Structure formats: structure tokens, C-alpha cells
GROMACS .gro file of C-alpha atoms in nm:
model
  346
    1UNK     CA    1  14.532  18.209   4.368
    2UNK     CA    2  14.284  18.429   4.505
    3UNK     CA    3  14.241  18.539   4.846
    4UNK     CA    4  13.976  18.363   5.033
    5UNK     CA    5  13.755  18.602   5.279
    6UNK     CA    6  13.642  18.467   5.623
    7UNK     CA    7  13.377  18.612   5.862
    8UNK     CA    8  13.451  18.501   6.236
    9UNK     CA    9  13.111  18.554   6.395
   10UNK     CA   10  12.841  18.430   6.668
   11UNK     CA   11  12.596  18.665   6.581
   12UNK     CA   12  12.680  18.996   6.387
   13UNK     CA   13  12.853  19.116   6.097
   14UNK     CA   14  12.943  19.435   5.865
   15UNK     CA   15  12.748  19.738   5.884
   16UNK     CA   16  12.464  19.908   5.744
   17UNK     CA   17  12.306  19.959   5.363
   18UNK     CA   18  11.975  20.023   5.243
   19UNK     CA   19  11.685  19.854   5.297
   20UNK     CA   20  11.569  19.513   5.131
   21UNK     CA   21  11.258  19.350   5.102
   22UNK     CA   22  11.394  19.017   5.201
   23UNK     CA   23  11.347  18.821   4.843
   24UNK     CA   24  11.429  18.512   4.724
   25UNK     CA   25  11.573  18.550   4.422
   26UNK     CA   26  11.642  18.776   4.144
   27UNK     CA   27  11.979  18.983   3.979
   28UNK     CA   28  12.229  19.141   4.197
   29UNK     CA   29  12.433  19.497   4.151
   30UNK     CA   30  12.759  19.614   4.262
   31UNK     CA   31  12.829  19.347   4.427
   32UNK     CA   32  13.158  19.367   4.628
   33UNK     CA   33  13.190  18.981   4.617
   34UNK     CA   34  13.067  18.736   4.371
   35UNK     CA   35  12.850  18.505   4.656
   36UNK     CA   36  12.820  18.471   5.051
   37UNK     CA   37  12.805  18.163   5.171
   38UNK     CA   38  12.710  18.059   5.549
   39UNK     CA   39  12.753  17.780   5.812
   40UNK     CA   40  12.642  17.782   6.169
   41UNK     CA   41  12.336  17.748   6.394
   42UNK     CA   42  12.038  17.930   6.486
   43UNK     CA   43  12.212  18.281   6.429
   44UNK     CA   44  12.252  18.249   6.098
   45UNK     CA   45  11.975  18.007   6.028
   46UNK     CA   46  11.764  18.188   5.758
   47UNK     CA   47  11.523  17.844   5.713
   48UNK     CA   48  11.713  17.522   5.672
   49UNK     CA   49  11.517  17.388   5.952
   50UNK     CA   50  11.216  17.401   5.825
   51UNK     CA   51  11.288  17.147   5.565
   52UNK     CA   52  11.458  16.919   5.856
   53UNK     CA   53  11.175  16.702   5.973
   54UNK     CA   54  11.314  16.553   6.260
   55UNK     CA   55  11.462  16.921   6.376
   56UNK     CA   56  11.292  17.023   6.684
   57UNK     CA   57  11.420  17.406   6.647
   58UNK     CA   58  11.251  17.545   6.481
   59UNK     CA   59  11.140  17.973   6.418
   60UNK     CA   60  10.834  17.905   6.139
   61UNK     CA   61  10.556  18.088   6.337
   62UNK     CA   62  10.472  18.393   6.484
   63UNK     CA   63  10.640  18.638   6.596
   64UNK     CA   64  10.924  18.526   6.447
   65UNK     CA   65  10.944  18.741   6.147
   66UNK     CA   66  10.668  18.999   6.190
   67UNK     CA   67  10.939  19.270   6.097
   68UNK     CA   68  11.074  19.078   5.812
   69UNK     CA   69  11.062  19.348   5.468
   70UNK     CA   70  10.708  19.401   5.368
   71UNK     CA   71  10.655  19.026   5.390
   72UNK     CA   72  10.605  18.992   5.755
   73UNK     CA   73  10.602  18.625   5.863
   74UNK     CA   74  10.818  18.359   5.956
   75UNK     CA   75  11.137  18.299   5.743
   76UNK     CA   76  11.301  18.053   6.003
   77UNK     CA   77  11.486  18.327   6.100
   78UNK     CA   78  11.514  18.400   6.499
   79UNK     CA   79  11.476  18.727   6.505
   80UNK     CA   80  11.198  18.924   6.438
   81UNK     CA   81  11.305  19.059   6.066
   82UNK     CA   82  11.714  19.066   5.953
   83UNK     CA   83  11.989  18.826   6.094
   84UNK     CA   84  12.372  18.885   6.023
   85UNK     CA   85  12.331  18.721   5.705
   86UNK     CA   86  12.085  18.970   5.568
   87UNK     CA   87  12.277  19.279   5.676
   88UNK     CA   88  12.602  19.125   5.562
   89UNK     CA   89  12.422  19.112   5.186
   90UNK     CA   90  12.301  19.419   5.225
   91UNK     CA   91  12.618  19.593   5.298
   92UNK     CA   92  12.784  19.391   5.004
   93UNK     CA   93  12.553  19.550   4.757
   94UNK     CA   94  12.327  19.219   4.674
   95UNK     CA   95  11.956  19.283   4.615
   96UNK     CA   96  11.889  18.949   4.745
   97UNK     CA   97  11.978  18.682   4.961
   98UNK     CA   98  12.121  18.383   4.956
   99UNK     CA   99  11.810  18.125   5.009
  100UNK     CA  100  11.853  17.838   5.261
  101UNK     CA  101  11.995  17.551   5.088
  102UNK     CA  102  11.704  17.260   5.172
  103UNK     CA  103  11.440  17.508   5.081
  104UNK     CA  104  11.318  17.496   4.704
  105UNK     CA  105  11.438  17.850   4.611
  106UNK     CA  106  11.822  17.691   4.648
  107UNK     CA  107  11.804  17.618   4.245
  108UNK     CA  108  11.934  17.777   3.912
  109UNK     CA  109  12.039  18.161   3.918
  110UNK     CA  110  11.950  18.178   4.302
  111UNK     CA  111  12.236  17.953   4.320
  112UNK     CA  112  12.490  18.223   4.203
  113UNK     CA  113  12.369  18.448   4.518
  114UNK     CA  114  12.571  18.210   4.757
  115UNK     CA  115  12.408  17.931   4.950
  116UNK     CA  116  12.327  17.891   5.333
  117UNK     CA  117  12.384  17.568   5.499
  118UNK     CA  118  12.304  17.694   5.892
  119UNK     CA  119  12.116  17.470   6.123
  120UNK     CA  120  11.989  17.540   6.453
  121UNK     CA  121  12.091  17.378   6.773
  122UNK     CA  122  12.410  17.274   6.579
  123UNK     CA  123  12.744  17.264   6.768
  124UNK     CA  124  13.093  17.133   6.790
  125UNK     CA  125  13.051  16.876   7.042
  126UNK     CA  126  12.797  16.733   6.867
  127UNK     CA  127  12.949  16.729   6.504
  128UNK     CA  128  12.694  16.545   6.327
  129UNK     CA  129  12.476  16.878   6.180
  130UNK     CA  130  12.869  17.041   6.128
  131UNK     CA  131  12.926  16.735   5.897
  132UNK     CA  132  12.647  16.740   5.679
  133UNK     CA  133  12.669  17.108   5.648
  134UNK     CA  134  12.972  17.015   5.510
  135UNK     CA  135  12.827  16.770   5.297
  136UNK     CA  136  12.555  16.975   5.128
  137UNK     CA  137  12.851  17.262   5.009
  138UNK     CA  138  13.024  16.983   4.873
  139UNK     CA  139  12.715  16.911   4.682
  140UNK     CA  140  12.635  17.300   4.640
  141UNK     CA  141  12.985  17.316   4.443
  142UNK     CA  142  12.904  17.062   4.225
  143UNK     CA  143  12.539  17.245   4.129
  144UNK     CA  144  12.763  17.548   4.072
  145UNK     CA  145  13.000  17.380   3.829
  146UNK     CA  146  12.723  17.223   3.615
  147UNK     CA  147  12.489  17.510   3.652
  148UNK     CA  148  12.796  17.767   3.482
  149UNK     CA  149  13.127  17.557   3.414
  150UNK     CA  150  13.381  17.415   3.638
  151UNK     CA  151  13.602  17.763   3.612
  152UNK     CA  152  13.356  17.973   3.649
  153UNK     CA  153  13.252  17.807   3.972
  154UNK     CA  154  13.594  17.826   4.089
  155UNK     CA  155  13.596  18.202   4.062
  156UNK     CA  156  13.304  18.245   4.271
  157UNK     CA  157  13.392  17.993   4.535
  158UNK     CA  158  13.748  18.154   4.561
  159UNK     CA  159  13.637  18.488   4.570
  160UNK     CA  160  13.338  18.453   4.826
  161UNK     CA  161  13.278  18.518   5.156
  162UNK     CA  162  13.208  18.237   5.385
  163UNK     CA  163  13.047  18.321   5.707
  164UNK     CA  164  13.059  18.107   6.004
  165UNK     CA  165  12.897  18.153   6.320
  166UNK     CA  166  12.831  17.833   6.549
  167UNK     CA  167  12.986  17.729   6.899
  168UNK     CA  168  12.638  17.858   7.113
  169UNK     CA  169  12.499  17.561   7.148
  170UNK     CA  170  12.781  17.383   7.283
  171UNK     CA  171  12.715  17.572   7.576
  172UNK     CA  172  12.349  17.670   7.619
  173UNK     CA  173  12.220  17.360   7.481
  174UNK     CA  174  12.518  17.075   7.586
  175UNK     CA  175  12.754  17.213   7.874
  176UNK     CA  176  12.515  17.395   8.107
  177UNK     CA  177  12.215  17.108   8.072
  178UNK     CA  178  12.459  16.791   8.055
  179UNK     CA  179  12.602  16.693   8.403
  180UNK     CA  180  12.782  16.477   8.245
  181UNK     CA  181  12.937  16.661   8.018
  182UNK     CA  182  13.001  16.923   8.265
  183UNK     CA  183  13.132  16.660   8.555
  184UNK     CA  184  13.398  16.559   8.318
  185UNK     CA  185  13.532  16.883   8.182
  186UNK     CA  186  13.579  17.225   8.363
  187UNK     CA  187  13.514  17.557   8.174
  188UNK     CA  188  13.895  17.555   8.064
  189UNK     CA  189  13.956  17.226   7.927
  190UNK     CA  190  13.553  17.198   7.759
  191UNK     CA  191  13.659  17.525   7.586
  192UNK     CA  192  14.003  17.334   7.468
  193UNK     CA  193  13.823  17.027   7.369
  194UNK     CA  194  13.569  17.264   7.137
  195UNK     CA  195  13.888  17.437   7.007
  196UNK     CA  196  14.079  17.121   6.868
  197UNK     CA  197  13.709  17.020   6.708
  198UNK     CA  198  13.723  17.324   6.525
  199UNK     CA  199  14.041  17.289   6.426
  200UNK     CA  200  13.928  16.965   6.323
  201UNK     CA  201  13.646  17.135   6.120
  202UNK     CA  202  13.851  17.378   5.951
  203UNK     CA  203  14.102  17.152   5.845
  204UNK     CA  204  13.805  16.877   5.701
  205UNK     CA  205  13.629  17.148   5.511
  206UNK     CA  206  13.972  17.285   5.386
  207UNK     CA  207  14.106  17.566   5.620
  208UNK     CA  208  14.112  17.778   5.328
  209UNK     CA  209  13.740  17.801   5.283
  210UNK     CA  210  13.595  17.877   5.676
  211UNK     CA  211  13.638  17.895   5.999
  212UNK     CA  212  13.461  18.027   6.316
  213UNK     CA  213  13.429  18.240   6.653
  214UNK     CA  214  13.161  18.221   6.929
  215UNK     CA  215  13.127  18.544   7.108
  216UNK     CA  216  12.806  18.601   7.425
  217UNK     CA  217  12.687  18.276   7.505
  218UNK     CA  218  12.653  18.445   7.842
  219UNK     CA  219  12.508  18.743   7.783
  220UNK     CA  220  12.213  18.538   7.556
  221UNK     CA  221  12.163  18.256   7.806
  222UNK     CA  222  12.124  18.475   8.152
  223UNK     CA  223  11.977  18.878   8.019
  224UNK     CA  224  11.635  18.792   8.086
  225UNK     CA  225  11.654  18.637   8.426
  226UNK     CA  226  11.633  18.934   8.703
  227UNK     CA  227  11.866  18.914   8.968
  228UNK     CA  228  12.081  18.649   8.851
  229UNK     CA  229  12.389  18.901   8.799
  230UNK     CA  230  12.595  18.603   8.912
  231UNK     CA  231  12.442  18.367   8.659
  232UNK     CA  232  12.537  18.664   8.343
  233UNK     CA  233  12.904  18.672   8.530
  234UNK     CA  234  13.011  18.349   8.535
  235UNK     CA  235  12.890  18.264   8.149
  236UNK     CA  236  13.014  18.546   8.014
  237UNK     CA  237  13.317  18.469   8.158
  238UNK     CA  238  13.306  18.152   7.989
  239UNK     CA  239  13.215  18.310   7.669
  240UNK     CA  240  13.528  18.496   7.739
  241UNK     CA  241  13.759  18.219   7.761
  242UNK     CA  242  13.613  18.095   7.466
  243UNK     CA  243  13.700  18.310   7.237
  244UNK     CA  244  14.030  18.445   7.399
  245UNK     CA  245  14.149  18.038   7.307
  246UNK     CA  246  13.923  18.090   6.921
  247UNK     CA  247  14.160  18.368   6.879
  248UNK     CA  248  14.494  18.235   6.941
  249UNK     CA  249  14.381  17.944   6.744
  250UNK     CA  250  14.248  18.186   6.434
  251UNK     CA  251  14.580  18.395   6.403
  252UNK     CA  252  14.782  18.088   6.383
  253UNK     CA  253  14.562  17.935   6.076
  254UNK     CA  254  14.558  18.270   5.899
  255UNK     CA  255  15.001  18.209   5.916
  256UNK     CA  256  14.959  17.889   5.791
  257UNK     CA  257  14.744  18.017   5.498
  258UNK     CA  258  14.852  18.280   5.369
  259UNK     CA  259  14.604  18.345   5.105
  260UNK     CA  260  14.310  18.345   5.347
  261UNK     CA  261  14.182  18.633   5.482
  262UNK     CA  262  14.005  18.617   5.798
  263UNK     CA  263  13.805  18.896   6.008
  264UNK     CA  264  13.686  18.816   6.371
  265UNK     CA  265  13.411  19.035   6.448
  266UNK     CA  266  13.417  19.165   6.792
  267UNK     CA  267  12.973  19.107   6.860
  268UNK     CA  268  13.046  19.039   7.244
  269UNK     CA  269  13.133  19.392   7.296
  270UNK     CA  270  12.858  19.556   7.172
  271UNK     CA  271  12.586  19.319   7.309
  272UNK     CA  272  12.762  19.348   7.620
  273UNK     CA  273  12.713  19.724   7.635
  274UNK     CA  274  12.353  19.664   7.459
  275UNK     CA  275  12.273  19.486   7.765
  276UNK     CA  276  12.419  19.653   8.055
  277UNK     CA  277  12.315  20.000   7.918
  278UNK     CA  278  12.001  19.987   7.684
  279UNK     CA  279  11.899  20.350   7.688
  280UNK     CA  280  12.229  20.446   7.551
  281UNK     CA  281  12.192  20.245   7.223
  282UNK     CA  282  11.847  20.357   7.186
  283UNK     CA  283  11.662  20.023   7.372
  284UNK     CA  284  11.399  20.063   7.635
  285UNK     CA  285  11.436  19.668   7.779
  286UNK     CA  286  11.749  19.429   7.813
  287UNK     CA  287  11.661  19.231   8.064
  288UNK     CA  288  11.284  19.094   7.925
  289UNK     CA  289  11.259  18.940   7.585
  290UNK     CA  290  11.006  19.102   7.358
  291UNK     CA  291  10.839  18.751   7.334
  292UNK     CA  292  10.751  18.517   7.628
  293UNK     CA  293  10.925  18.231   7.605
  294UNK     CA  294  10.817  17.871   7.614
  295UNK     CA  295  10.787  17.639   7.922
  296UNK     CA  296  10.881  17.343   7.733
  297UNK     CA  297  11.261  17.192   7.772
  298UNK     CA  298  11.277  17.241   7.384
  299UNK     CA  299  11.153  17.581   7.383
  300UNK     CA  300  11.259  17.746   7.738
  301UNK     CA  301  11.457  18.000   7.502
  302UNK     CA  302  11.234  18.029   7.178
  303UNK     CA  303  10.897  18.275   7.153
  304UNK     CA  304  10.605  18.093   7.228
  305UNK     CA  305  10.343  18.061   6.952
  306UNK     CA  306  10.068  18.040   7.241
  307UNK     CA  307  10.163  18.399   7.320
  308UNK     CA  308  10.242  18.592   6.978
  309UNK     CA  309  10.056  18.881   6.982
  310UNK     CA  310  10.196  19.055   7.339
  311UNK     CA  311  10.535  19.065   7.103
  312UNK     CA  312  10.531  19.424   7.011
  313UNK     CA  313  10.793  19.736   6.970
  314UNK     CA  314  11.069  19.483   6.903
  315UNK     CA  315  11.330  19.748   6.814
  316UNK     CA  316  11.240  19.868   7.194
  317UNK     CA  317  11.400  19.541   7.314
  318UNK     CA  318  11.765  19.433   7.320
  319UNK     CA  319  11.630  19.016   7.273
  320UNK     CA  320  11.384  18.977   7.046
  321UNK     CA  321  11.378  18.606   7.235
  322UNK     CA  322  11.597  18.448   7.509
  323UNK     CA  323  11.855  18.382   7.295
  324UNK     CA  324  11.863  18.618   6.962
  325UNK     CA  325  11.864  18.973   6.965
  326UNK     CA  326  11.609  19.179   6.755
  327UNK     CA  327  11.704  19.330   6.457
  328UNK     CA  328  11.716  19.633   6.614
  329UNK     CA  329  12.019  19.475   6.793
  330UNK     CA  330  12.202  19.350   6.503
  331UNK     CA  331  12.162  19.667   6.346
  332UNK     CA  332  12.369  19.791   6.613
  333UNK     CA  333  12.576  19.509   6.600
  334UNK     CA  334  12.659  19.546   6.219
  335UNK     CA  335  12.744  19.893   6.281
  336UNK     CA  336  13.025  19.793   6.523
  337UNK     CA  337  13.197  19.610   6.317
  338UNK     CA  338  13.242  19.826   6.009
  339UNK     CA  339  13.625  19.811   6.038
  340UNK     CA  340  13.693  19.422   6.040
  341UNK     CA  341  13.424  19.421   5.768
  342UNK     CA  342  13.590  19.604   5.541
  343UNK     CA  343  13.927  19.456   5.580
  344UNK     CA  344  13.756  19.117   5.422
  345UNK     CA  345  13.649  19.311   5.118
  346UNK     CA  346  13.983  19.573   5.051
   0.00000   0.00000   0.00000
């Protein structure tokens, strides 16, 4: 049986390849694996939601995207050009990538590439998005089989590498606006009730196939907010507890499977020193966003499209907007993780 490869990711990945222009389709050359496939939220959202009509998150205007290949408009991508997904491609040796899975490019050879099922604003606590992402790779692996045999679809889907980055959400979106929520669990016991739904996850999407690890909820919610050191303290310090529970959890599914290979990229430590010490990494601003952000409950951490010319210089900026880093970022980002990158792929 072949071994299964497993990114663990919020929001980075591998490292660093030559350019692409961002297309949709087309062959693919020295590839390392046969297809990379993706689950999460808005960090690894390369469009889904635009084809969601009742999603509210959405990145299909400007400035999301004006640094996108030669293309240079919105994707549904939050970032101004590459996410982890892109970079992750590149550095695999595909010439293109994987389209989003509701958009009308997810058809015929394109299939082949992989297929990406992220959603924004989905989470663990609320499952519902998690499920049907679940849902559409069940019908994904069917398209596969018809589109080039049962076995040949097997090879890909064995040999793949599944990318999951999600967990966010669950805090910036549900635990710090729910007092609810928050009345009933502290810090400790939310992060063990997100744990045990991801183990649920794993185990109803087959714990050989994917898994997941948040990493700077913190750092994302609270850079842009001057003075608030105690705010960036106390959620990366939640962030923190997080993941130190996703990892104990991780190593003891990669026991239990032992022909799954899984990598947990380490993003929180470079964003962390993105953020607390810019000039060093090449960034003039960590602290601003190189859009304004919206006023609007549903857009308090997205660009807003009222505003989308003063966005300029993004690879000056750490945040591209108050939640997703530039692509100047995850360039960095990718960089830092070369080594559990290439223990997926060797």
C-alpha cells in the first residue's frame, strides 16, 4: 500500500520554485506527486466561495489579487497574489494549480491536477462546511475513477498530498465573538473539545487520507491593533495551546497508521518573528494591514472594496489584510519550512 502524505498547516507550506502565472489548467512536469489536494478555510481558499451563494466571505474584488501572476485580479484568494496552495504546487514541480472544486475549471484533465475543497469561515465547531468538504472529495473520487479507471484513480489518490489547514475560525470567528461559547468553555477545555472534533474528522474522512494543525490565530487576530500587546499575548497563547494538544494528538494517529506520512509545518514561528521584527525579514509594516479593513461585523478583518486603491507595496507589509499575510509573507513562510516539506515527498 502506498504511503499517504499529509500537510499539517494553518497557513504555510514547502518552500520556494519558480514563478507561475497562476493558470487554470493545462499539462504538468516533474511532478514530485501525482495531485495535491486541499481542505480548510480562508487560507487555503483559492475560490470555492465564490460559487457559494449564501457565503458571506468572500475575497472576489479588489485588492485581493492585484499581485496574482500577470493576471492581476481577484481569484478568491486572501492574499494579494499566492496562498500556501500555490507555493506548495510550485515547489512540487506542477505548472498549474489545482482549480477550486465548485468553480467550472474543476472538469476533465484539470481534474488530474488535484482538487481544492477549502471554504472560508469554515471551522471545527461548526462542522457543517467540514462535512460537505468531505462530501464533494467523495464525489471528486468518483469523477477521477470514471474520468481514467478505478486503478488509476487509486494511484493518484494514494500517492497525493492532501493539505489541510482549518481551526482559525474556531477562534476568530466563534470563541472570541460568542459569549456563550466562551462562558461555557475556558481556553483549555474549548481547545480539547476542537481536538476530539478533529479526531472526529480524521477518523470520518479516513485518517489515512488528512488531517490538520492550526498555528497564529493570535498573531492574525491582534497585529494590527496598536497598543494592544496584551490582546497579541493572550491569543497567541491560545494559539499555543492549540497546537501543543494538535500535536500530541497528530503523533499518536501517525502510530496508529503506519503508512501515513504526516508533516506539521511549524508557520507560527516564522509569522511570529515576521511580526515582532519586520525589518529583519525584509517588511517595512507589521502592525497595519496593507488594506483598510471593513467596518462591517462581516468584514472587520477583510480589505474593504470602498478603499482599494490606498493598497499598495504589499510585499512591504507583513498582512496583506487583518487576517492573511501577503504573499510576500508566505514566501517567507514556505521558505521555513523546507525541511518538514521534504520529508512528505522522500
Amino acid at each position: 500500500m502506498a504511503q499517504l502524505r499529509l500537510t499539517l498547516l494553518a497557513m504555510s507550506l514547502l518552500i520556494l520554485s519558480p514563478a507561475m502565472d497562476g493558470g487554470g489548467g493545462g499539462t504538468v512536469q516533474a511532478q514530485i506527486v501525482p495531485a495535491v489536494i486541499s481542505f480548510g478555510d480562508s487560507t487555503v481558499d483559492v475560490g470555492n466561495n465564490n460559487y457559494l451563494p449564501g457565503a458571506i466571505f468572500k475575497a472576489n474584488y479588489v485588492p485581493y489579487g492585484v499581485n496574482f501572476g500577470s493576471r492581476r485580479k481577484p481569484t478568491g484568494r486572501f492574499s494579494d497574489g499566492k496562498i500556501v496552495t500555490d507555493i506548495t504546487a510550485e515547489t512540487l514541480g506542477f505548472e498549474s494549480y489545482a482549480p477550486p472544486y465548485l468553480s467550472p475549471q474543476a472538469k476533465g484533465d484539470n481534474l488530474l491536477l488535484g482538487a481544492n475543497f477549502a471554504s472560508a469561515a469554515s471551522s471545527y465547531h461548526d462542522d457543517t462546511a467540514a462535512m460537505y468538504q468531505l462530501k464533494y472529495y467523495k464525489e471528486y473520487q468518483s469523477k477521477l475513477a470514471a474520468l481514467i479507471g478505478q486503478k488509476n484513480a487509486t494511484a493518484i489518490l494514494s500517492d497525493a498530498l492532501y493539505i489541510v489547514s482549518t481551526g482559525t475560525g474556531d477562534f476568530i470567528q466563534n470563541y472570541y465573538h460568542n459569549a456563550s461559547l466562551s462562558s461555557r468553555y475556558n481556553v483549555n477545555s474549548y481547545c480539547d473539545l476542537l481536538i476530539s472534533i478533529f479526531s472526529g474528522f480524521a477518523n470520518v474522512g479516513g485518517a489515512a487520507d488528512w488531517c490538520h494543525v492550526s498555528a497564529a490565530a493570535g498573531l492574525s487576530a491582534c497585529h494590527n491593533q496598536a497598543g494592544r500587546s496584551g490582546c497579541v499575548e493572550r491569543l497567541n497563547g491560545d494559539a499555543e495551546t492549540f497546537n501543543n494538544k494538535l500535536n500530541i494528538t497528530v503523533e499518536a494517529l501517525a502510530k496508529k497508521h503506519s503508512d501515513l506520512k504526516i508533516a506539521i509545518f511549524d508557520i507560527y514561528t516564522p509569522l511570529q518573528n515576521m511580526s515582532e521584527s519586520p525589518a529583519s525579514q525584509g517588511f517595512l509594516e507589521a502592525r497595519k494591514t496593507c488594506c483598510q479593513t471593513g467596518t462591517r461585523k462581516t468584514r472587520v478583518y477583510l480589505c474593504n472594496p470602498a478603499t482599494a486603491g490606498l493598497c499598495r507595496n504589499a510585499s512591504d507589509f507583513v498582512y496583506f489584510d487583518g487576517v492573511h499575510p501577503s504573499e510576500a509573507a508566505n514566501l517567507v513562510i514556505a521558505e521555513s519550512t523546507i525541511s518538514a516539506g521534504i520529508s512528505l515527498v522522500t
